[in-house]
mmCIF file of N, CA and C in Angstrom:
data_model
loop_
_atom_site.group_PDB
_atom_site.id
_atom_site.type_symbol
_atom_site.label_atom_id
_atom_site.label_comp_id
_atom_site.label_asym_id
_atom_site.label_seq_id
_atom_site.Cartn_x
_atom_site.Cartn_y
_atom_site.Cartn_z
ATOM 1 N N MET A 10 136.948 40.032 166.376
ATOM 2 C CA MET A 10 136.387 38.715 166.788
ATOM 3 C C MET A 10 137.128 37.594 166.396
ATOM 4 N N TRP A 11 137.221 36.707 167.292
ATOM 5 C CA TRP A 11 138.156 35.488 167.210
ATOM 6 C C TRP A 11 137.511 34.628 165.951
ATOM 7 N N GLN A 12 138.335 34.019 165.352
ATOM 8 C CA GLN A 12 137.874 33.031 164.278
ATOM 9 C C GLN A 12 138.599 31.707 164.468
ATOM 10 N N LYS A 13 137.843 30.703 164.461
ATOM 11 C CA LYS A 13 138.482 29.368 164.735
ATOM 12 C C LYS A 13 139.391 28.960 163.621
ATOM 13 N N TYR A 14 140.561 28.493 163.719
ATOM 14 C CA TYR A 14 141.406 28.078 162.810
ATOM 15 C C TYR A 14 140.992 26.733 162.228
ATOM 16 N N LYS A 15 140.717 26.601 161.043
ATOM 17 C CA LYS A 15 140.133 25.331 160.392
ATOM 18 C C LYS A 15 141.157 24.098 160.503
ATOM 19 N N ASP A 16 142.480 24.359 160.438
ATOM 20 C CA ASP A 16 143.359 23.327 160.410
ATOM 21 C C ASP A 16 142.865 22.115 159.713
ATOM 22 N N ILE A 17 142.752 22.342 158.319
ATOM 23 C CA ILE A 17 142.303 21.265 157.363
ATOM 24 C C ILE A 17 143.000 19.961 157.417
ATOM 25 N N ASP A 18 144.426 20.020 157.805
ATOM 26 C CA ASP A 18 145.184 18.827 157.834
ATOM 27 C C ASP A 18 145.258 18.319 159.209
ATOM 28 N N GLY A 19 144.821 18.958 160.097
ATOM 29 C CA GLY A 19 144.602 18.441 161.589
ATOM 30 C C GLY A 19 146.042 18.255 162.321
ATOM 31 N N ASP A 20 147.007 19.132 161.752
ATOM 32 C CA ASP A 20 148.402 19.067 162.294
ATOM 33 C C ASP A 20 148.933 20.244 162.872
ATOM 34 N N SER A 21 148.041 21.228 163.161
ATOM 35 C CA SER A 21 148.538 22.662 163.592
ATOM 36 C C SER A 21 148.235 22.680 165.043
ATOM 37 N N SER A 22 149.195 23.564 165.707
ATOM 38 C CA SER A 22 148.978 23.918 167.067
ATOM 39 C C SER A 22 148.206 25.325 167.151
ATOM 40 N N VAL A 23 147.901 25.933 165.942
ATOM 41 C CA VAL A 23 147.147 27.188 165.841
ATOM 42 C C VAL A 23 145.687 26.788 166.169
ATOM 43 N N GLU A 24 145.076 27.397 167.040
ATOM 44 C CA GLU A 24 143.787 27.310 167.485
ATOM 45 C C GLU A 24 142.700 28.197 166.934
ATOM 46 N N ALA A 25 143.137 29.499 166.904
ATOM 47 C CA ALA A 25 142.225 30.603 166.567
ATOM 48 C C ALA A 25 143.174 31.880 166.122
ATOM 49 N N TYR A 26 142.434 32.726 165.461
ATOM 50 C CA TYR A 26 143.234 34.040 165.047
ATOM 51 C C TYR A 26 142.057 35.156 165.069
ATOM 52 N N LYS A 27 142.655 36.375 165.220
ATOM 53 C CA LYS A 27 141.955 37.678 165.144
ATOM 54 C C LYS A 27 142.546 38.743 164.259
ATOM 55 N N VAL A 28 141.947 39.287 163.282
ATOM 56 C CA VAL A 28 142.622 40.226 162.366
ATOM 57 C C VAL A 28 141.928 41.449 162.736
ATOM 58 N N ASP A 29 142.724 42.510 162.827
ATOM 59 C CA ASP A 29 142.263 43.877 162.862
ATOM 60 C C ASP A 29 142.847 44.635 161.777
ATOM 61 N N LEU A 30 141.871 45.027 160.745
ATOM 62 C CA LEU A 30 142.366 45.481 159.613
ATOM 63 C C LEU A 30 142.614 47.089 159.885
ATOM 64 N N THR A 31 142.065 47.650 160.735
ATOM 65 C CA THR A 31 142.201 49.013 161.062
ATOM 66 C C THR A 31 143.689 49.204 161.646
ATOM 67 N N ALA A 32 143.853 48.466 162.808
ATOM 68 C CA ALA A 32 145.274 48.461 163.377
ATOM 69 C C ALA A 32 146.377 47.848 162.641
ATOM 70 N N ARG A 33 145.977 47.048 161.595
ATOM 71 C CA ARG A 33 146.824 46.303 160.773
ATOM 72 C C ARG A 33 147.625 45.221 161.686
ATOM 73 N N ASN A 34 147.002 44.544 162.375
ATOM 74 C CA ASN A 34 147.580 43.329 163.139
ATOM 75 C C ASN A 34 146.842 42.073 163.125
ATOM 76 N N ILE A 35 147.536 41.022 163.455
ATOM 77 C CA ILE A 35 146.804 39.696 163.513
ATOM 78 C C ILE A 35 147.290 39.152 164.922
ATOM 79 N N ILE A 36 146.322 38.516 165.663
ATOM 80 C CA ILE A 36 146.777 37.792 166.885
ATOM 81 C C ILE A 36 146.458 36.337 166.581
ATOM 82 N N VAL A 37 147.411 35.563 166.953
ATOM 83 C CA VAL A 37 147.265 34.164 166.734
ATOM 84 C C VAL A 37 147.368 33.426 168.101
ATOM 85 N N ARG A 38 146.253 32.484 168.377
ATOM 86 C CA ARG A 38 146.317 31.700 169.537
ATOM 87 C C ARG A 38 146.596 30.379 169.319
ATOM 88 N N PHE A 39 147.587 29.973 170.037
ATOM 89 C CA PHE A 39 148.077 28.480 169.925
ATOM 90 C C PHE A 39 147.476 27.635 171.052
ATOM 91 N N SER A 40 147.378 26.326 170.758
ATOM 92 C CA SER A 40 146.790 25.400 171.786
ATOM 93 C C SER A 40 147.712 24.888 172.763
ATOM 94 N N ASN A 41 149.005 25.206 172.706
ATOM 95 C CA ASN A 41 150.116 24.649 173.448
ATOM 96 C C ASN A 41 150.974 25.696 173.979
ATOM 97 N N GLY A 42 151.743 25.353 174.863
ATOM 98 C CA GLY A 42 152.814 26.294 175.407
ATOM 99 C C GLY A 42 152.269 27.314 176.436
ATOM 100 N N LYS A 43 153.085 27.985 177.199
ATOM 101 C CA LYS A 43 152.800 28.876 178.185
ATOM 102 C C LYS A 43 152.138 30.031 177.730
ATOM 103 N N CYS A 44 152.798 30.742 176.820
ATOM 104 C CA CYS A 44 152.288 31.949 175.996
ATOM 105 C C CYS A 44 151.447 31.356 174.886
ATOM 106 N N ARG A 45 150.141 31.758 174.881
ATOM 107 C CA ARG A 45 149.307 31.230 173.853
ATOM 108 C C ARG A 45 148.970 32.135 172.929
ATOM 109 N N GLU A 46 149.011 33.466 173.027
ATOM 110 C CA GLU A 46 148.578 34.470 172.109
ATOM 111 C C GLU A 46 149.701 35.287 171.694
ATOM 112 N N TYR A 47 149.922 35.551 170.331
ATOM 113 C CA TYR A 47 150.979 36.252 169.867
ATOM 114 C C TYR A 47 150.399 37.387 168.914
ATOM 115 N N LEU A 48 150.750 38.508 169.039
ATOM 116 C CA LEU A 48 150.286 39.702 168.367
ATOM 117 C C LEU A 48 151.471 39.974 167.392
ATOM 118 N N TYR A 49 151.008 40.079 166.038
ATOM 119 C CA TYR A 49 151.936 40.324 164.835
ATOM 120 C C TYR A 49 151.403 41.618 164.256
ATOM 121 N N GLU A 50 152.343 42.649 164.159
ATOM 122 C CA GLU A 50 151.773 43.894 163.599
ATOM 123 C C GLU A 50 152.459 44.141 162.237
ATOM 124 N N GLU A 51 151.730 44.686 161.291
ATOM 125 C CA GLU A 51 152.315 44.726 159.914
ATOM 126 C C GLU A 51 153.523 45.669 160.002
ATOM 127 N N ARG A 52 153.514 46.733 160.894
ATOM 128 C CA ARG A 52 154.783 47.700 160.857
ATOM 129 C C ARG A 52 155.916 46.982 161.339
ATOM 130 N N LYS A 53 155.920 45.791 161.982
ATOM 131 C CA LYS A 53 156.992 45.111 162.410
ATOM 132 C C LYS A 53 157.341 43.988 161.543
ATOM 133 N N ILE A 54 156.366 43.385 161.053
ATOM 134 C CA ILE A 54 156.811 42.066 160.164
ATOM 135 C C ILE A 54 156.698 42.551 158.609
ATOM 136 N N GLY A 55 156.204 43.563 158.259
ATOM 137 C CA GLY A 55 156.173 44.041 156.946
ATOM 138 C C GLY A 55 154.851 43.591 156.301
ATOM 139 N N GLU A 56 154.466 44.354 155.232
ATOM 140 C CA GLU A 56 153.110 44.100 154.534
ATOM 141 C C GLU A 56 152.938 42.802 154.029
ATOM 142 N N GLN A 57 154.012 42.247 153.459
ATOM 143 C CA GLN A 57 153.846 40.986 152.738
ATOM 144 C C GLN A 57 153.638 39.952 153.649
ATOM 145 N N HIS A 58 154.323 39.847 154.655
ATOM 146 C CA HIS A 58 154.172 38.873 155.781
ATOM 147 C C HIS A 58 152.703 38.828 156.404
ATOM 148 N N TYR A 59 152.407 40.176 156.720
ATOM 149 C CA TYR A 59 151.030 40.340 157.321
ATOM 150 C C TYR A 59 149.914 39.817 156.389
ATOM 151 N N LYS A 60 150.117 40.190 155.022
ATOM 152 C CA LYS A 60 148.959 39.622 154.168
ATOM 153 C C LYS A 60 149.039 38.135 153.876
ATOM 154 N N ASN A 61 150.235 37.622 154.032
ATOM 155 C CA ASN A 61 150.496 36.098 153.903
ATOM 156 C C ASN A 61 149.819 35.366 155.050
ATOM 157 N N MET A 62 149.959 35.991 156.182
ATOM 158 C CA MET A 62 149.396 35.491 157.490
ATOM 159 C C MET A 62 147.985 35.396 157.427
ATOM 160 N N ILE A 63 147.421 36.473 156.949
ATOM 161 C CA ILE A 63 145.937 36.482 156.980
ATOM 162 C C ILE A 63 145.452 35.531 155.870
ATOM 163 N N ASN A 64 146.108 35.414 154.754
ATOM 164 C CA ASN A 64 145.722 34.443 153.607
ATOM 165 C C ASN A 64 145.772 33.034 154.215
ATOM 166 N N TYR A 65 146.883 32.658 154.931
ATOM 167 C CA TYR A 65 147.096 31.255 155.542
ATOM 168 C C TYR A 65 145.887 31.099 156.619
ATOM 169 N N ALA A 66 145.791 32.017 157.296
ATOM 170 C CA ALA A 66 144.647 32.018 158.475
ATOM 171 C C ALA A 66 143.328 31.736 157.887
ATOM 172 N N GLU A 67 142.957 32.451 156.852
ATOM 173 C CA GLU A 67 141.597 32.297 156.150
ATOM 174 C C GLU A 67 141.545 30.858 155.445
ATOM 175 N N LEU A 68 142.569 30.503 155.021
ATOM 176 C CA LEU A 68 142.696 29.217 154.334
ATOM 177 C C LEU A 68 142.515 28.073 155.251
ATOM 178 N N GLY A 69 143.040 28.172 156.397
ATOM 179 C CA GLY A 69 142.957 27.212 157.427
ATOM 180 C C GLY A 69 143.937 26.071 157.274
ATOM 181 N N ASP A 70 145.211 26.509 156.752
ATOM 182 C CA ASP A 70 146.244 25.545 156.507
ATOM 183 C C ASP A 70 147.595 26.363 156.219
ATOM 184 N N GLY A 71 148.656 25.873 157.017
ATOM 185 C CA GLY A 71 149.928 26.514 156.678
ATOM 186 C C GLY A 71 150.324 27.710 157.550
ATOM 187 N N LEU A 72 149.433 28.214 158.428
ATOM 188 C CA LEU A 72 149.854 29.392 159.225
ATOM 189 C C LEU A 72 150.955 29.095 160.274
ATOM 190 N N GLY A 73 150.718 27.958 160.935
ATOM 191 C CA GLY A 73 151.783 27.668 161.971
ATOM 192 C C GLY A 73 153.213 27.535 161.361
ATOM 193 N N SER A 74 153.284 26.833 160.252
ATOM 194 C CA SER A 74 154.584 26.649 159.408
ATOM 195 C C SER A 74 154.953 27.969 158.921
ATOM 196 N N TYR A 75 154.111 28.780 158.255
ATOM 197 C CA TYR A 75 154.587 30.137 157.921
ATOM 198 C C TYR A 75 155.191 30.843 159.080
ATOM 199 N N ILE A 76 154.537 30.909 160.273
ATOM 200 C CA ILE A 76 155.141 31.604 161.223
ATOM 201 C C ILE A 76 156.450 31.085 161.649
ATOM 202 N N GLN A 77 156.444 29.815 161.868
ATOM 203 C CA GLN A 77 157.815 29.051 162.264
ATOM 204 C C GLN A 77 159.012 29.481 161.310
ATOM 205 N N ASN A 78 158.512 29.520 160.021
ATOM 206 C CA ASN A 78 159.687 29.743 158.936
ATOM 207 C C ASN A 78 159.970 31.233 158.686
ATOM 208 N N TYR A 79 159.057 32.130 158.888
ATOM 209 C CA TYR A 79 159.277 33.453 158.377
ATOM 210 C C TYR A 79 159.115 34.560 159.548
ATOM 211 N N VAL A 80 158.333 34.365 160.494
ATOM 212 C CA VAL A 80 158.090 35.493 161.366
ATOM 213 C C VAL A 80 158.091 35.095 162.858
ATOM 214 N N ARG A 81 158.747 34.017 162.948
ATOM 215 C CA ARG A 81 158.806 33.412 164.429
ATOM 216 C C ARG A 81 159.030 34.359 165.538
ATOM 217 N N ASN A 82 159.985 35.265 165.510
ATOM 218 C CA ASN A 82 160.291 36.154 166.420
ATOM 219 C C ASN A 82 159.941 37.576 166.114
ATOM 220 N N GLY A 83 158.881 37.621 165.182
ATOM 221 C CA GLY A 83 158.470 39.188 164.668
ATOM 222 C C GLY A 83 157.307 39.520 165.592
ATOM 223 N N TYR A 84 156.811 38.785 166.562
ATOM 224 C CA TYR A 84 155.645 39.311 167.350
ATOM 225 C C TYR A 84 156.023 40.459 168.144
ATOM 226 N N SER A 85 154.887 41.305 168.375
ATOM 227 C CA SER A 85 155.074 42.545 169.164
ATOM 228 C C SER A 85 154.933 42.370 170.556
ATOM 229 N N SER A 86 153.961 41.315 170.902
ATOM 230 C CA SER A 86 153.651 40.971 172.259
ATOM 231 C C SER A 86 153.149 39.554 172.248
ATOM 232 N N LYS A 87 153.248 38.907 173.523
ATOM 233 C CA LYS A 87 152.808 37.642 173.626
ATOM 234 C C LYS A 87 152.150 37.578 175.086
ATOM 235 N N GLY A 88 151.220 36.621 175.269
ATOM 236 C CA GLY A 88 150.630 36.527 176.520
ATOM 237 C C GLY A 88 149.852 35.255 176.710
#
């Protein structure tokens, strides 16, 4: 189920996210750009990055910056 990203600072292009704990992935939806949804899988980005992304997503702050700085090209698919 998609969750609206809180964006508590009002400065993020992250719009929503969806976590699948069974498949161990997170999909991030951005409000800009041609490709708006990016799938990040734990097996590709590693357990710590996966957990950090979930934490930032639930916090509603810092997810876009985290992606930019640590897992930018670590997505498995985009669309």
